[in-house]
PDB file of C-alpha atoms in Angstrom:
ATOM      1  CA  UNK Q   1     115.480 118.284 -26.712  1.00 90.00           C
ATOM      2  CA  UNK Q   2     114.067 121.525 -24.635  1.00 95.00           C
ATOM      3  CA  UNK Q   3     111.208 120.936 -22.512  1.00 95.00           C
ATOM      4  CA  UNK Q   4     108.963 123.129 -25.124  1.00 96.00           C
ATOM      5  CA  UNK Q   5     109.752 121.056 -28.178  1.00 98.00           C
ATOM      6  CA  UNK Q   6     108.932 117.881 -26.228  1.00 98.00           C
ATOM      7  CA  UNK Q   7     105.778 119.268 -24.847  1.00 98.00           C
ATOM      8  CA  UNK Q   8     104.894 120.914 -28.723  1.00 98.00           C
ATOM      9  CA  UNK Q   9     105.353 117.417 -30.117  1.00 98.00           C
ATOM     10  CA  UNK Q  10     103.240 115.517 -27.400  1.00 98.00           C
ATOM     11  CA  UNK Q  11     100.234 117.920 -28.223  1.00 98.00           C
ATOM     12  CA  UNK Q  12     100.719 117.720 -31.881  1.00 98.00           C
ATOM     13  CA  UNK Q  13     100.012 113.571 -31.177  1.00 98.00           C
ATOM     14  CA  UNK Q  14      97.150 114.004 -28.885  1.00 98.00           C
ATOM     15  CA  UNK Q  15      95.889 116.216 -31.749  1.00 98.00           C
ATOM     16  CA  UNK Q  16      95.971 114.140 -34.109  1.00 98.00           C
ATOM     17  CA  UNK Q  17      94.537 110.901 -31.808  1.00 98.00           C
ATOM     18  CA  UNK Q  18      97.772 109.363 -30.837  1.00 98.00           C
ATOM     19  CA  UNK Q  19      98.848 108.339 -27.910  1.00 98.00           C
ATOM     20  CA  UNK Q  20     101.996 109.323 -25.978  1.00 98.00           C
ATOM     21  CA  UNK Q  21     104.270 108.221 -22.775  1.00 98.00           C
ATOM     22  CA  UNK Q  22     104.685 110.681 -20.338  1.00 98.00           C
ATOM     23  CA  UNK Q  23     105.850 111.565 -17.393  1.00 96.00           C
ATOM     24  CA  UNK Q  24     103.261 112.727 -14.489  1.00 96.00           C
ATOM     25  CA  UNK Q  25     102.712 114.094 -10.896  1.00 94.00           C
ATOM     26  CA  UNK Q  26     102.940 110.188  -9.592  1.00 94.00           C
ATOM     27  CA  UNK Q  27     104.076 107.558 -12.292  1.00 94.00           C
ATOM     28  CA  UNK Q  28     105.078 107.402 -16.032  1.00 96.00           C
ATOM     29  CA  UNK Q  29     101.675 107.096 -17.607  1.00 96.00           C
ATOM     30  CA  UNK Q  30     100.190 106.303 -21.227  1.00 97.00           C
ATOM     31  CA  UNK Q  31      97.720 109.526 -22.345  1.00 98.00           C
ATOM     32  CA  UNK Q  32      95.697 110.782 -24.967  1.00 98.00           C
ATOM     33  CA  UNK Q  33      93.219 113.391 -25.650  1.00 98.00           C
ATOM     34  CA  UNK Q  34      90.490 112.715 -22.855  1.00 98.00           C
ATOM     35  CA  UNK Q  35      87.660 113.807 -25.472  1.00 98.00           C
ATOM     36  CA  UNK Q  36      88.382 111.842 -28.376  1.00 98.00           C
ATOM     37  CA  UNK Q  37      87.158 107.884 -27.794  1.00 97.00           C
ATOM     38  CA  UNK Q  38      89.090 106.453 -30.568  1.00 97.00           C
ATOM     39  CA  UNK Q  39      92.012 107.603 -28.712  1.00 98.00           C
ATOM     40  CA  UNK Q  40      90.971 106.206 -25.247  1.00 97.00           C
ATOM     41  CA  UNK Q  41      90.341 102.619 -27.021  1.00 96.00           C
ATOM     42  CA  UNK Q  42      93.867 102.836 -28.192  1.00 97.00           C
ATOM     43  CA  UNK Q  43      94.876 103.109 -24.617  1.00 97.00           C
ATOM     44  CA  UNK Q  44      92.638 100.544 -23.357  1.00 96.00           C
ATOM     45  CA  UNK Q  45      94.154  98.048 -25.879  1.00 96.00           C
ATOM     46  CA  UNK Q  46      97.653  99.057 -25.120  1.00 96.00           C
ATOM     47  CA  UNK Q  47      96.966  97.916 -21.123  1.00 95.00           C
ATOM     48  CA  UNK Q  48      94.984  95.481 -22.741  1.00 93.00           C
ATOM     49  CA  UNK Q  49      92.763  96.527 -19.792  1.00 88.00           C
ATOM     50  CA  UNK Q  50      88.590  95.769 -20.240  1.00 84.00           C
ATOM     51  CA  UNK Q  51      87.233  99.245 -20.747  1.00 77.00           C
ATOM     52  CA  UNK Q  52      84.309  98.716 -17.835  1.00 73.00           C
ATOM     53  CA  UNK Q  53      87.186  99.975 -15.886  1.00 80.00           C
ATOM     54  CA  UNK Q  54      87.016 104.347 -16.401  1.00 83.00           C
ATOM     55  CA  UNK Q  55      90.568 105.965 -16.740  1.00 92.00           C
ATOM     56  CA  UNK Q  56      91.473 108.750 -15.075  1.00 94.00           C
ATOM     57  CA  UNK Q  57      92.549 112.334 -16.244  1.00 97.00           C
ATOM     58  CA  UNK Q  58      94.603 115.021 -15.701  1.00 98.00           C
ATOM     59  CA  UNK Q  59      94.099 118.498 -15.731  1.00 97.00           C
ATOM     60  CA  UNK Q  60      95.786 122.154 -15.378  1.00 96.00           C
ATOM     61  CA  UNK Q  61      93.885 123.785 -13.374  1.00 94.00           C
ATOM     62  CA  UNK Q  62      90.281 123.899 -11.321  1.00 91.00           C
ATOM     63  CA  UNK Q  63      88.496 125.660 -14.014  1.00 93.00           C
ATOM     64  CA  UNK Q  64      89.350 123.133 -16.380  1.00 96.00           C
ATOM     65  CA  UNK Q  65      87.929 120.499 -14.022  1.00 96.00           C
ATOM     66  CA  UNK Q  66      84.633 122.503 -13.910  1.00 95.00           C
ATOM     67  CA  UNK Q  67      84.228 121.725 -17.952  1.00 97.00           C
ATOM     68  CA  UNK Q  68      84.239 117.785 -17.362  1.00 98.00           C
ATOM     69  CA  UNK Q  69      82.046 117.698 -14.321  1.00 96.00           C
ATOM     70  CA  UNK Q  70      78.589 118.885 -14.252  1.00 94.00           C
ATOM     71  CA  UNK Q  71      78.086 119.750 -10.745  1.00 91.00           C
ATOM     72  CA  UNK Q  72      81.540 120.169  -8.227  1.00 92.00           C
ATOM     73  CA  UNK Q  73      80.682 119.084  -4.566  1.00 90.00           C
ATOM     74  CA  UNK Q  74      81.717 121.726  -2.423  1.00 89.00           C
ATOM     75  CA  UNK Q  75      83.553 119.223  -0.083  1.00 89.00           C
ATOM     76  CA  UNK Q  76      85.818 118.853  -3.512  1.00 91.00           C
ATOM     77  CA  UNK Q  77      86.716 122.505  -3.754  1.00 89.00           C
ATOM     78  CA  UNK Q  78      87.615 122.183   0.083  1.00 87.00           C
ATOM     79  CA  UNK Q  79      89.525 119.409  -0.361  1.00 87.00           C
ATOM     80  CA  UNK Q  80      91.349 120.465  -3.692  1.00 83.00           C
ATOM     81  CA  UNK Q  81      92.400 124.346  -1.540  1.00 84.00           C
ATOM     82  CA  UNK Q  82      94.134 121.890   0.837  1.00 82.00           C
ATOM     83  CA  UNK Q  83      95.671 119.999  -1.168  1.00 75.00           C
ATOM     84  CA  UNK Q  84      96.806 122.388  -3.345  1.00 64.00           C
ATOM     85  CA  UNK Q  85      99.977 123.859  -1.727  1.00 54.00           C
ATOM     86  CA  UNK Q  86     100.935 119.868  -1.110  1.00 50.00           C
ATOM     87  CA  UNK Q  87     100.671 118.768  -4.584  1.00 49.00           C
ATOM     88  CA  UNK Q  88     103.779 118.712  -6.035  1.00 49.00           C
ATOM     89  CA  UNK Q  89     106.580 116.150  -7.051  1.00 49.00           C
ATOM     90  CA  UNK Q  90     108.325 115.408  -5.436  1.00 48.00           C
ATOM     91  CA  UNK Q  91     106.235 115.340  -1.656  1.00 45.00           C
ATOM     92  CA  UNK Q  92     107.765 115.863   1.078  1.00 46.00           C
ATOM     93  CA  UNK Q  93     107.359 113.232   3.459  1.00 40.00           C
ATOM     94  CA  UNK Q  94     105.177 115.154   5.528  1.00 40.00           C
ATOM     95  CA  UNK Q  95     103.016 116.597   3.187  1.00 53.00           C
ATOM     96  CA  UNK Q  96     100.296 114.937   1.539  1.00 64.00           C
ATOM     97  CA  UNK Q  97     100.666 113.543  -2.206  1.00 81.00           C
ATOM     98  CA  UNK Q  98      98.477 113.821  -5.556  1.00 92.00           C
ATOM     99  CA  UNK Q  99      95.043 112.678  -5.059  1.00 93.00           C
ATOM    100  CA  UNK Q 100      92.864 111.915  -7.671  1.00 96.00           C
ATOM    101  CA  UNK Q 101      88.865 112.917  -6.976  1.00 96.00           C
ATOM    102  CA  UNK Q 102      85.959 110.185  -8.136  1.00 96.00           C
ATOM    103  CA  UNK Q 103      83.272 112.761  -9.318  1.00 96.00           C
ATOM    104  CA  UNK Q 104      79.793 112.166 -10.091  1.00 96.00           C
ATOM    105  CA  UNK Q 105      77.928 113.912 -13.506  1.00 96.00           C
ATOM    106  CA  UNK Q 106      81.120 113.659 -16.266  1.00 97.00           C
ATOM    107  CA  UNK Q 107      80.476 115.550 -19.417  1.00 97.00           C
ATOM    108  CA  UNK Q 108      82.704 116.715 -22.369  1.00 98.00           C
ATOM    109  CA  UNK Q 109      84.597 113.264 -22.166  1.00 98.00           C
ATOM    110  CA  UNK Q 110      85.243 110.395 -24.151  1.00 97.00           C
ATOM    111  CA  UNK Q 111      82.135 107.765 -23.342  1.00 95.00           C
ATOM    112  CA  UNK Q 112      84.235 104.858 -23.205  1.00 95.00           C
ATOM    113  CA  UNK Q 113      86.093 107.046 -20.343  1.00 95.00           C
ATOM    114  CA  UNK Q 114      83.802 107.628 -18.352  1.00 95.00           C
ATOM    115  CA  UNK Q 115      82.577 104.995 -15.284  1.00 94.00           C
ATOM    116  CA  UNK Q 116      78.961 102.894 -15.564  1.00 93.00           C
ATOM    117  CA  UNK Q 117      77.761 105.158 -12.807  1.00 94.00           C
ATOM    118  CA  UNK Q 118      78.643 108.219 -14.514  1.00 95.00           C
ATOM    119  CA  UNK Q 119      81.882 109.150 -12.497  1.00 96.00           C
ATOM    120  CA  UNK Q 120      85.031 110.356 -13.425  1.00 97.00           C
ATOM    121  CA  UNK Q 121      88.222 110.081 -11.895  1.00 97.00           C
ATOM    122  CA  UNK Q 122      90.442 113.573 -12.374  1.00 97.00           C
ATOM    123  CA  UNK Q 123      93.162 115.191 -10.843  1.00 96.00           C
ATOM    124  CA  UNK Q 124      94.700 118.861 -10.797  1.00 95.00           C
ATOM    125  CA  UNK Q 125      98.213 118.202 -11.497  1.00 95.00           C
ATOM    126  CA  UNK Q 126     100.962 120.822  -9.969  1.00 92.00           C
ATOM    127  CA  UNK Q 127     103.973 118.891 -11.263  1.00 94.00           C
ATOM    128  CA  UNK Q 128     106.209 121.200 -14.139  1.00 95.00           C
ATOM    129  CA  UNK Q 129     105.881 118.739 -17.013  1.00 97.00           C
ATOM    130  CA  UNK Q 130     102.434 117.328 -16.721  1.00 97.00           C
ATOM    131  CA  UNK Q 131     100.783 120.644 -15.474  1.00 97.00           C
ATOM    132  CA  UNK Q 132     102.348 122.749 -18.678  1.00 97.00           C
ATOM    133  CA  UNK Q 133     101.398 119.695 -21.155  1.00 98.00           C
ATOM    134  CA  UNK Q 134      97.621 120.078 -19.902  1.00 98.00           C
ATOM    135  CA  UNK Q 135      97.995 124.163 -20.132  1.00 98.00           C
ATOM    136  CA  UNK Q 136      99.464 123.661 -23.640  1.00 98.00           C
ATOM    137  CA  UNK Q 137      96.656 120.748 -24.790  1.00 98.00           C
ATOM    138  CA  UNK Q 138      93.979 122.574 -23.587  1.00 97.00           C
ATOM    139  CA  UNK Q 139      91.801 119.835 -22.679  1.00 97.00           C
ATOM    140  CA  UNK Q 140      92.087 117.180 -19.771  1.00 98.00           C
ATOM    141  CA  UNK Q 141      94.607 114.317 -21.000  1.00 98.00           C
ATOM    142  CA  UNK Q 142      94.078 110.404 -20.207  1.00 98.00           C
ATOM    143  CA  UNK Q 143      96.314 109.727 -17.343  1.00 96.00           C
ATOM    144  CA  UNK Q 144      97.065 105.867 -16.614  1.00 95.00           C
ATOM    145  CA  UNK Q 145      99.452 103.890 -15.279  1.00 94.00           C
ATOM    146  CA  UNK Q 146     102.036 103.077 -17.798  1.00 95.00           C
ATOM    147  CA  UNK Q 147     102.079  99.162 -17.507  1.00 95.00           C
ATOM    148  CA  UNK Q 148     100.083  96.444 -18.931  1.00 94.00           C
ATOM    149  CA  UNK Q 149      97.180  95.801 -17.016  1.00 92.00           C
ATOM    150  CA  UNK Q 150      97.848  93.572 -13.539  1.00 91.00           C
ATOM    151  CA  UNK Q 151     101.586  94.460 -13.625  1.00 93.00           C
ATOM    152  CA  UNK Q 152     103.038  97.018 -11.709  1.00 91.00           C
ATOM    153  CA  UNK Q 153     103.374 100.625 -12.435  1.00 90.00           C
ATOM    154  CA  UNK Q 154     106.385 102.317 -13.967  1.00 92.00           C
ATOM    155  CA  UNK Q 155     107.892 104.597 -11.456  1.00 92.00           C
ATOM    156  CA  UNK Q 156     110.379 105.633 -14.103  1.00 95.00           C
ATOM    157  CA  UNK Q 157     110.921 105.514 -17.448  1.00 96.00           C
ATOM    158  CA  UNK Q 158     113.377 102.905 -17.214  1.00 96.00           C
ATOM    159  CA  UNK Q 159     110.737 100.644 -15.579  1.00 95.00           C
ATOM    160  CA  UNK Q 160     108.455 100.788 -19.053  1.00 97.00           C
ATOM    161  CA  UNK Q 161     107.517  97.383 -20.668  1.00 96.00           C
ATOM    162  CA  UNK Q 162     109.068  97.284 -23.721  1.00 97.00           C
ATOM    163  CA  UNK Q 163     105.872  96.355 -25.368  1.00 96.00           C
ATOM    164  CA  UNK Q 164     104.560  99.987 -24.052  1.00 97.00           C
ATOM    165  CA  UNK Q 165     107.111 101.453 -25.459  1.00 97.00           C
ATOM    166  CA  UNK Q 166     106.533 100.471 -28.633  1.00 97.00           C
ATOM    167  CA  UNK Q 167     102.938 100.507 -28.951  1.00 98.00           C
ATOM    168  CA  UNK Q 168     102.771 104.333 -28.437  1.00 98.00           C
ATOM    169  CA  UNK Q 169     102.822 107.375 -30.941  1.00 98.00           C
ATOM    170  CA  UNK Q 170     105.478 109.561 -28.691  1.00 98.00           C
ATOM    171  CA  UNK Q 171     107.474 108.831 -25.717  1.00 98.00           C
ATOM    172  CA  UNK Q 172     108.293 112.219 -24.185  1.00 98.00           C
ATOM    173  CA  UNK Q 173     111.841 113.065 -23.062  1.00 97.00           C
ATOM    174  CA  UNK Q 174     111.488 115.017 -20.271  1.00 96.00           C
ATOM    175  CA  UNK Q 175     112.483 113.517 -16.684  1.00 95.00           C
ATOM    176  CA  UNK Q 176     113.430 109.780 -18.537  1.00 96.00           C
ATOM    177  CA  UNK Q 177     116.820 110.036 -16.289  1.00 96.00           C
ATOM    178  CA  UNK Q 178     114.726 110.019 -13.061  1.00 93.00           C
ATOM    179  CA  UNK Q 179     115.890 107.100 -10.906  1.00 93.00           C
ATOM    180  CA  UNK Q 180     113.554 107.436  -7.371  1.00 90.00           C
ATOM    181  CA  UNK Q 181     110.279 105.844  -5.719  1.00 91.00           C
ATOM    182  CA  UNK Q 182     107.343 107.493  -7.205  1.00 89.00           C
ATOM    183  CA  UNK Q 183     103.465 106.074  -6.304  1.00 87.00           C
ATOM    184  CA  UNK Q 184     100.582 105.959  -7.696  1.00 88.00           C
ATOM    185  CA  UNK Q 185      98.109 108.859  -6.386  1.00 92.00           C
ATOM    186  CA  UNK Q 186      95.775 108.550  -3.780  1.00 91.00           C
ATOM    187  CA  UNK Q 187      91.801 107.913  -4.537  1.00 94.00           C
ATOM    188  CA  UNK Q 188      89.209 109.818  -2.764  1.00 95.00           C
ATOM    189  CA  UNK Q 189      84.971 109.492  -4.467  1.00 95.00           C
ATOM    190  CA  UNK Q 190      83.225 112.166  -3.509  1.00 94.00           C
ATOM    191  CA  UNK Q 191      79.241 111.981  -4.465  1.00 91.00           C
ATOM    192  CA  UNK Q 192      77.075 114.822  -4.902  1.00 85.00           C
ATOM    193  CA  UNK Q 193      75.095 114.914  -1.589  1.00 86.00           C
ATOM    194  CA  UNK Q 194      78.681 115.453   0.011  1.00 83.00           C
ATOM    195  CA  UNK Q 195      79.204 111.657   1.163  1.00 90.00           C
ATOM    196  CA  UNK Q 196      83.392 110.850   0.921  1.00 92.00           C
ATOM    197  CA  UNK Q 197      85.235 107.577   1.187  1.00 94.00           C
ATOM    198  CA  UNK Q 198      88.408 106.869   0.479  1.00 93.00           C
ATOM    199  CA  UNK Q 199      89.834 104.543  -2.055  1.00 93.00           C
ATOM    200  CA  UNK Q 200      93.171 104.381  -2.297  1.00 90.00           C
ATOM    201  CA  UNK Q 201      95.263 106.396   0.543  1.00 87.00           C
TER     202      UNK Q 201
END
């Protein structure tokens, strides 16, 4: 299967509120469309994760990001410029790797998505695969771990729980040979008046 036909029939999924398997800047992960709640308690149940604990999602590009976030700190658009040249997959080892940004004021999301506080976690994702599937979707996409909640992370495709497998709508084909170390992305919250700490390096 060509990359395009994969990435046509993961949209056509997300479309219609399924869920697919797919593979990102970091780990595999389980997604769906990021607007549609019915969708995001699909994925919730699948981790069988409680849903007090907000997803994350990807997205193409930084003017994306600005439709899911009502105001961007600057200190994000400074951070985001230097990360941008190092966000790729693979990183070298000297370069920094995917981070994921904890942003105050989501809107345009899925409720159930979105943190008590308000907050969002979303990242700008450089890798082929994941970057064109966002392009293509046109909305930001559920990114999460693709592993039953408390269990560790697929790194590869061959690492999926069986009972992942078959509890999603589409498992994409793209990169399911992949046999290397990949890691979850780093965590950085960023509020509004500009304060930062760091979550997960």
């Amino acid at each position: 299967m060509t990359r395009e036909e994969d990435i046509r029939q993961a949209v056509e999924t997300m479309r219609k509120g399924g869920v697919i398997l797919y593979p990102t800047d970091t780990v595999w992960g389980i997604g769906c469309d990021a607007t549609n709640a019915e969708a995001v308690a699909k994925v919730y149940q699948i981790k069988q994760r409680d849903d007090s604990k907000a997803l994350i999602c990807l997205v193409d590009s930084d003017a994306r990001m600005q439709r899911y976030v009502r105001n961007v700190p600057d200190v994000a658009w400074q951070l985001i410029d230097s990360l941008q040249d190092t966000n790729t997959q693979p990183p070298s080892p000297n370069t920094c790797r995917p981070t994921t940004l904890i942003l105050d004021g989501a809107i345009n999301l899925a409720p159930n998505l979105i943190a008590e506080d308000g907050s969002i976690g979303i990242r700008i994702t450089n890798e082929p695969f994941s970057k064109e599937l966002c392009y293509r979707f046109q909305k930001a996409i559920v990114s999460t771990s693709a592993n039953i909640s408390g269990e560790p992370a697929a790194q590869n495709y061959c690492d999926i729980d069986q009972r992942i497998l078959d509890a999603v709508d589409y498992v994409c084909w793209s990169r399911r040979q992949e046999h290397k170390p990949h890691t979850p992305s780093a965590i950085i919250r960023l509020r509004e008046n500009g304060e930062v700490t760091i979550i997960r390096k």
